[in-house]
mmCIF file of C-alpha atoms in Angstrom:
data_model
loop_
_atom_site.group_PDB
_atom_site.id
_atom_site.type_symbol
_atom_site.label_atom_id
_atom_site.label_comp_id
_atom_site.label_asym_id
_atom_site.label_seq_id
_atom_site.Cartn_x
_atom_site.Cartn_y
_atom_site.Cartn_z
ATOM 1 C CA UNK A 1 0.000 0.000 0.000
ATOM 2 C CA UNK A 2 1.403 3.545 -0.529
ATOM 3 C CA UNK A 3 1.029 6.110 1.528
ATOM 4 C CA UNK A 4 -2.102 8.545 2.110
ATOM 5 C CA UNK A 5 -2.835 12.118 3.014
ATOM 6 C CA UNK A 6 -5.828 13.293 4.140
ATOM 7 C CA UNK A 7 -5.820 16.828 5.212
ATOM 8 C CA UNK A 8 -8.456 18.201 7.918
ATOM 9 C CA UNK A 9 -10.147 20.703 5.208
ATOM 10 C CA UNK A 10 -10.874 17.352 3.154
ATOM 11 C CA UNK A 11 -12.764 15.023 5.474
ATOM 12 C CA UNK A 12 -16.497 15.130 4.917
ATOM 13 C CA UNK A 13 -18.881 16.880 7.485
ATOM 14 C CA UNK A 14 -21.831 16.687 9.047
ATOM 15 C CA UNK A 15 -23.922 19.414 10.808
ATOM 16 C CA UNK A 16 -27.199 19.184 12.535
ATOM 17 C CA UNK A 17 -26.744 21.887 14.855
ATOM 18 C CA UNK A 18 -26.391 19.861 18.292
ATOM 19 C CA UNK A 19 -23.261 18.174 16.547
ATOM 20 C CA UNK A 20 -20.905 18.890 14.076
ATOM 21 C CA UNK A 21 -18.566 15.856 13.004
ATOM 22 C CA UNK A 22 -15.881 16.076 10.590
ATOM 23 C CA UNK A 23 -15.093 12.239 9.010
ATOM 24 C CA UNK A 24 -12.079 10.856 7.831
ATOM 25 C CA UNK A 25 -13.156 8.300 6.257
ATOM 26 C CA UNK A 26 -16.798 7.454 4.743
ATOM 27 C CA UNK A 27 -19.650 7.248 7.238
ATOM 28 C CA UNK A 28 -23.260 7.603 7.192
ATOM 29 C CA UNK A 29 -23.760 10.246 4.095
ATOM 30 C CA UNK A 30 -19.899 11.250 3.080
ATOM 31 C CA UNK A 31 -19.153 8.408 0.850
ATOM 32 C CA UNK A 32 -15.594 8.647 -0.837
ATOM 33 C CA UNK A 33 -14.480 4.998 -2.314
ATOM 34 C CA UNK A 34 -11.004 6.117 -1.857
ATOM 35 C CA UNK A 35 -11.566 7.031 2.154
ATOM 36 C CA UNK A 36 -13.167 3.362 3.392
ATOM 37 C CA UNK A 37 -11.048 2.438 5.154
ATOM 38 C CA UNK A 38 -6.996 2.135 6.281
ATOM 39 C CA UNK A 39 -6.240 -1.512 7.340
ATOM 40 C CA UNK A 40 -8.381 -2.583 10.191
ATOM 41 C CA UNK A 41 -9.607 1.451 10.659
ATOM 42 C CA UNK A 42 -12.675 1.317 9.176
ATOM 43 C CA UNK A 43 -14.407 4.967 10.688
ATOM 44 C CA UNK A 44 -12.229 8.033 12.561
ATOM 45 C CA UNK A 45 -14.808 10.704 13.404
ATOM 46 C CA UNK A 46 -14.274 14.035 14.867
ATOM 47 C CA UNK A 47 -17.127 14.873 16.868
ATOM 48 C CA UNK A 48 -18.122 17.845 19.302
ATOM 49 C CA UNK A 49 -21.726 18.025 20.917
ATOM 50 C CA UNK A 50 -22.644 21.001 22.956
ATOM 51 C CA UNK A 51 -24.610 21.065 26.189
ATOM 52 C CA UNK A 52 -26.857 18.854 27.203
ATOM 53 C CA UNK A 53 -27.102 16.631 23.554
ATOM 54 C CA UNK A 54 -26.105 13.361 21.854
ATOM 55 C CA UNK A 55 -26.633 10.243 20.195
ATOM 56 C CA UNK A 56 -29.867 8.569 21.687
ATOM 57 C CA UNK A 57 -29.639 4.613 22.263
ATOM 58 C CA UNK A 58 -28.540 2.821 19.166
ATOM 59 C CA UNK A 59 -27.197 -0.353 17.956
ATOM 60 C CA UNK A 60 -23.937 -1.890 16.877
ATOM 61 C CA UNK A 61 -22.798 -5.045 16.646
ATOM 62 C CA UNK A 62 -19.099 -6.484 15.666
ATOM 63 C CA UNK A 63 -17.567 -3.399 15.573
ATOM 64 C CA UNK A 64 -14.187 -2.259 18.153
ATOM 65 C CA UNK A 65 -15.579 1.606 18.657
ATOM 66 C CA UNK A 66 -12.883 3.452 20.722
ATOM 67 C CA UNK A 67 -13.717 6.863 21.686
ATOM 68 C CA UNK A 68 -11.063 9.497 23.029
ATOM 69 C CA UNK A 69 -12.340 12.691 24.486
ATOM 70 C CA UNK A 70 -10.026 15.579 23.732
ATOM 71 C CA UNK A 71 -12.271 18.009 25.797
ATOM 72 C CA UNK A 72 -15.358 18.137 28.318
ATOM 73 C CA UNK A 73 -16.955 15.113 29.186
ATOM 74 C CA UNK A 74 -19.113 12.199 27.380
ATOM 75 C CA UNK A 75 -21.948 10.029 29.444
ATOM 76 C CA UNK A 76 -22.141 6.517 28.235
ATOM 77 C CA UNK A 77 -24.792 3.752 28.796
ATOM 78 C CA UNK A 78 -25.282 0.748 27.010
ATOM 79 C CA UNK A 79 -27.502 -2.572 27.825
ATOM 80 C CA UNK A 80 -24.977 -4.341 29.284
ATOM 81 C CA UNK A 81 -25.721 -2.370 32.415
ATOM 82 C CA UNK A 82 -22.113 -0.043 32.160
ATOM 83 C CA UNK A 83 -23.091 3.728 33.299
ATOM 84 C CA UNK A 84 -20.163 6.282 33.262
ATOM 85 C CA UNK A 85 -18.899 9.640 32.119
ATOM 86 C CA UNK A 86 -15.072 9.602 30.162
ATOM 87 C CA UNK A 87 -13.027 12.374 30.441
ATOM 88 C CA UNK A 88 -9.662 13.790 28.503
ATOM 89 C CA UNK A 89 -6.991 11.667 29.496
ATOM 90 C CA UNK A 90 -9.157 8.543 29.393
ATOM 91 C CA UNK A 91 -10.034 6.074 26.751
ATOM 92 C CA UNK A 92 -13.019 3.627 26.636
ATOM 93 C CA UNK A 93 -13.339 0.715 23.903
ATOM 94 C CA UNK A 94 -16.553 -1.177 23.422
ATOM 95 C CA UNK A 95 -16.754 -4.483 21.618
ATOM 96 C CA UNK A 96 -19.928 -4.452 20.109
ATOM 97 C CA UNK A 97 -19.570 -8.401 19.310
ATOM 98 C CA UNK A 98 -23.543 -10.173 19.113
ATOM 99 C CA UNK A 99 -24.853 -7.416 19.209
ATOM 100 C CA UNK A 100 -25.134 -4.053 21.853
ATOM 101 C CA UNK A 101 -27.426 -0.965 21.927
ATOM 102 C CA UNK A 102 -25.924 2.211 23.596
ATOM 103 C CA UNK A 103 -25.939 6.105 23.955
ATOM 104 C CA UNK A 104 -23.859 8.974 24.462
ATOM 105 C CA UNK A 105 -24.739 12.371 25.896
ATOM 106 C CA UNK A 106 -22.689 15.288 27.002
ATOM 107 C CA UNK A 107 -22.031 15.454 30.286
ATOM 108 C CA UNK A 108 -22.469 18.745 30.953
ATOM 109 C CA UNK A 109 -25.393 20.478 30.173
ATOM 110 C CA UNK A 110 -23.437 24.271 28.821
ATOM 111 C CA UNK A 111 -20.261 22.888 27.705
ATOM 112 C CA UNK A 112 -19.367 21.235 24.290
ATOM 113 C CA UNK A 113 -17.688 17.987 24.154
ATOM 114 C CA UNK A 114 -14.770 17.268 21.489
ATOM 115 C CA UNK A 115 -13.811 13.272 21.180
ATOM 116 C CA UNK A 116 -12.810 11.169 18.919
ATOM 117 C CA UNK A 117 -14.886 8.191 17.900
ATOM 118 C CA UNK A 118 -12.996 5.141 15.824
ATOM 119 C CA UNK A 119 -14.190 1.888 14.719
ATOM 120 C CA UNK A 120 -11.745 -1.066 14.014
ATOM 121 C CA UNK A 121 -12.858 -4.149 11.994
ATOM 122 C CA UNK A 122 -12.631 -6.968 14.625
ATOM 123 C CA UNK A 123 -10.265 -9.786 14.413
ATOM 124 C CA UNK A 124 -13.127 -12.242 16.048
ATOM 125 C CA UNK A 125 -16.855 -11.516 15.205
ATOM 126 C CA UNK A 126 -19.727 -13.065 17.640
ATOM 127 C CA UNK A 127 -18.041 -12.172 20.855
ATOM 128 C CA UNK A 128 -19.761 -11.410 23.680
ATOM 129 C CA UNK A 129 -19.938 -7.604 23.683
ATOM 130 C CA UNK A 130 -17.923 -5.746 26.593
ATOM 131 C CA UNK A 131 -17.291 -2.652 27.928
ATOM 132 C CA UNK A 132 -13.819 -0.778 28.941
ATOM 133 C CA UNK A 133 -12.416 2.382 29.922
ATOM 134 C CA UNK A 134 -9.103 3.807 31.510
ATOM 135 C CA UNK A 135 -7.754 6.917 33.113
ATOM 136 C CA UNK A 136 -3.898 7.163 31.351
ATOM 137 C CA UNK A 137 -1.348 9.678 33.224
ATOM 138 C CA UNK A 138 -0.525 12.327 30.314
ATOM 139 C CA UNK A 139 2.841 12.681 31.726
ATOM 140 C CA UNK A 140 3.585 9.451 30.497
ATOM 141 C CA UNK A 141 3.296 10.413 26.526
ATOM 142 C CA UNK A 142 5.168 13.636 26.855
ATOM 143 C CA UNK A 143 8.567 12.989 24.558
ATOM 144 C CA UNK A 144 7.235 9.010 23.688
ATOM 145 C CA UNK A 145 4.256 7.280 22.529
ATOM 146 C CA UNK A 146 2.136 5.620 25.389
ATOM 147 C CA UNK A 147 0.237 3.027 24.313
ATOM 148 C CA UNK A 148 -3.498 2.962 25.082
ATOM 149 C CA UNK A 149 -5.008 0.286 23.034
ATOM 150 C CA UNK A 150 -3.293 -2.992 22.635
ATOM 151 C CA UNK A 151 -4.400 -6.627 21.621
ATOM 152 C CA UNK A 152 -2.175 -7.074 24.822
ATOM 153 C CA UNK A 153 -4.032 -7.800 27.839
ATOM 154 C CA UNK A 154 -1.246 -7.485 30.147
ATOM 155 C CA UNK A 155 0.583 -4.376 29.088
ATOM 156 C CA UNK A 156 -1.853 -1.786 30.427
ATOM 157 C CA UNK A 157 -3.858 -0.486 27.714
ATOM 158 C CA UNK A 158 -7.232 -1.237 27.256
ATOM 159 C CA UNK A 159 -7.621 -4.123 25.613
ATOM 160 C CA UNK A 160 -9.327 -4.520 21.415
ATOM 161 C CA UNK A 161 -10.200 -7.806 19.890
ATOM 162 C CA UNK A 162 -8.067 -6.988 16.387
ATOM 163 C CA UNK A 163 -4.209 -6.904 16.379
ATOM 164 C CA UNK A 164 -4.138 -2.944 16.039
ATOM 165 C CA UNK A 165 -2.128 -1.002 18.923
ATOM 166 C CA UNK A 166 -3.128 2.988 19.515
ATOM 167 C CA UNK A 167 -0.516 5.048 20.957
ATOM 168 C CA UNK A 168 -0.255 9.088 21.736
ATOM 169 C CA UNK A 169 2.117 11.037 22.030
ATOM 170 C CA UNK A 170 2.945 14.710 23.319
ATOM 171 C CA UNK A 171 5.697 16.191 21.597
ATOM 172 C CA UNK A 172 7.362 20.202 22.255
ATOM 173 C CA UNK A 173 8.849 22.143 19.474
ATOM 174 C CA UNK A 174 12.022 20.770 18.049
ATOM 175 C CA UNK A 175 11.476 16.926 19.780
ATOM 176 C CA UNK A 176 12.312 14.125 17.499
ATOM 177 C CA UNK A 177 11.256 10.555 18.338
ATOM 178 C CA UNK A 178 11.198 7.447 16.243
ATOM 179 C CA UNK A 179 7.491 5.031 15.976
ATOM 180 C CA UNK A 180 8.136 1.383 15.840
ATOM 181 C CA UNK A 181 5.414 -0.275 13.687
ATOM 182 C CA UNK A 182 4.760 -3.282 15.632
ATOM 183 C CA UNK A 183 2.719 -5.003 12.113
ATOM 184 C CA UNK A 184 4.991 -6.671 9.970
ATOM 185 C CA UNK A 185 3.814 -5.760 6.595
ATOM 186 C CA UNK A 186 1.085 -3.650 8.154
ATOM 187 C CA UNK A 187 0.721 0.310 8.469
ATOM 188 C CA UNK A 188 0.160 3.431 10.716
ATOM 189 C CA UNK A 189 -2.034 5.528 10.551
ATOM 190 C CA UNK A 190 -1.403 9.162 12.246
ATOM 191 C CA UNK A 191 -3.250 11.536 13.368
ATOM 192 C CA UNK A 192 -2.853 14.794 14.344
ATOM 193 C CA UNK A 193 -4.781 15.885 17.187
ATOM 194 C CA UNK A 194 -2.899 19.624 17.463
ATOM 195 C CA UNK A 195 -0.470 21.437 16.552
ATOM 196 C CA UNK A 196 2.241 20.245 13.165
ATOM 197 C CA UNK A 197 4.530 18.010 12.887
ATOM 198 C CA UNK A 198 6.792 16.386 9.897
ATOM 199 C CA UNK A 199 6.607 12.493 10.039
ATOM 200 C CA UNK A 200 8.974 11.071 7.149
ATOM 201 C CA UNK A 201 9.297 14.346 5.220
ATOM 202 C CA UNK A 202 5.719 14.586 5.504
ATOM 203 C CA UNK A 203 4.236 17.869 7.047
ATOM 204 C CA UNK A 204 1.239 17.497 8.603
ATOM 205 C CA UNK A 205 -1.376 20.164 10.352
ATOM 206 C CA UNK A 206 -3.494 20.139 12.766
ATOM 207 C CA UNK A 207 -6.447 17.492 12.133
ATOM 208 C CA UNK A 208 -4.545 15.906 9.108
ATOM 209 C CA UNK A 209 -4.348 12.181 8.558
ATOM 210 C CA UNK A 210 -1.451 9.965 7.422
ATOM 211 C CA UNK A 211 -1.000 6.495 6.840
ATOM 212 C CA UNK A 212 2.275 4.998 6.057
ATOM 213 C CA UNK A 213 3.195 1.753 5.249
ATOM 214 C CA UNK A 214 5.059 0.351 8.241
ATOM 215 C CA UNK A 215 8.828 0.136 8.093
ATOM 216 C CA UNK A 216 11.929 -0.620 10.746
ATOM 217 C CA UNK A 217 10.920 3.045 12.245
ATOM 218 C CA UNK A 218 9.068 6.027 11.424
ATOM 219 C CA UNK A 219 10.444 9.309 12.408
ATOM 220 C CA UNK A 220 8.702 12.427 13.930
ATOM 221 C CA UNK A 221 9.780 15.946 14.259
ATOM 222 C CA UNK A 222 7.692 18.480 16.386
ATOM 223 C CA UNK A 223 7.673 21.385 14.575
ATOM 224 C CA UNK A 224 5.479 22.757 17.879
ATOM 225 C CA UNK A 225 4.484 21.595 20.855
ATOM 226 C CA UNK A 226 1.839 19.114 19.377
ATOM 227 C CA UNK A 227 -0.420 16.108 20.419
ATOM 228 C CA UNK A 228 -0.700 12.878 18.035
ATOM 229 C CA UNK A 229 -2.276 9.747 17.791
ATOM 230 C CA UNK A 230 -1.151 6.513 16.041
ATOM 231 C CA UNK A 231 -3.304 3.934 15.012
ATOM 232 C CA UNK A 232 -0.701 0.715 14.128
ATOM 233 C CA UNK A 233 -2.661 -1.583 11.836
ATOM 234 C CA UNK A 234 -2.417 -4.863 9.604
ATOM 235 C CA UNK A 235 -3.048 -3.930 5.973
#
């Protein structure tokens, strides 16, 4: 696979006045046939819902959905009986598996919410569906990657039923780190949360997308101080 570039002012959008998403990759109306998916990353949406709005319960069913919150807080509840509120700094991961009906609200009924929702193909389908989340200390991604999604169940990270590993990283200007693809003949996917940064010659902005196929290393220059997500998938 060669490499891709999707920069923020290219993603589709959606606006209904309670939210306004911004898609990566084609979902519900925005339908691009080169943007279905990277690897196992099937959907990366953009989301912010202001005060006291959100999705209303719905179904899903053998899908890895991982949602990060970037700002304000999201209200989950699904019919598995899991009731809880994610903030920044925390991840949650639900395998939909047979089958699962949830919602999501803001939290707060004045202030928006920003997160990002992703869907993985799963490596097993008819599992039973489960539910996840985890508080990560930020301190621990500032210069490195932290890893907060694994197919690991023993590293730390909340665990995803596919063999795709999420990592973030917080980076000041001038830092230059190396990613190790941990796919053999797979890809990463990047994702720039803020600020810009140059990953193998390529400059990227705020909100821009990059996948890469996956070599010994991938290197990363901060050109500011800068937030970033990898998403380290089999192609």
């Amino acid at each position: 696979m060669e490499t891709v570039y999707h920069a923020q002012e290219t993603r589709g959008k959606a606006d209904f006045g309670w939210l306004k998403s911004r898609h990566t990759f084609s979902f519900s109306s925005y339908y691009d046939p080169s943007r279905v998916h990277f690897g196992k990353l099937r959907v990366l949406n953009d989301d912010i819902v202001i005060g006291g709005k959100g999705f209303p319960p719905h179904p899903h069913e053998n899908m890895e959905i991982v949602s990060i919150p970037l700002s304000g807080s999201l209200e989950h509840q699904d019919s598995e009986g899991n009731h809880s509120v994610i903030q920044s700094g925390e991840v949650q991961i639900m395998s939909a598996g047979t089958g699962i009906v949830h919602s999501e609200f803001n939290a707060s009924a004045t202030d928006p919410v920003n997160f990002l929702q992703i869907w993985i193909l799963p490596d097993q389908i008819g599992i039973k569906p489960r539910y996840e989340q985890k508080k990560f200390n930020v301190e621990d991604r500032r210069g490195k990657f932290q890893e907060v999604v694994s197919p690991d169940k023993n590293n730390g990270a909340v665990w995803i039923n596919q063999n795709v590993t999420f990592s973030l990283a917080h980076g000041n200007k001038d830092l230059e780190i190396n990613y190790i693809p941990k796919n053999e003949n797979g890809g990463v996917y990047f994702f720039l949360i803020s600020g810009s940064v140059e990953i193998e010659g390529k400059k990227l902005s705020a909100r821009d997308g990059f996948g890469i196929p996956a070599s010994s290393k991938l290197n990363v220059k901060f050109s500011e101080e800068s937030e970033l997500l990898a998403i380290d998938t089999p192609l």
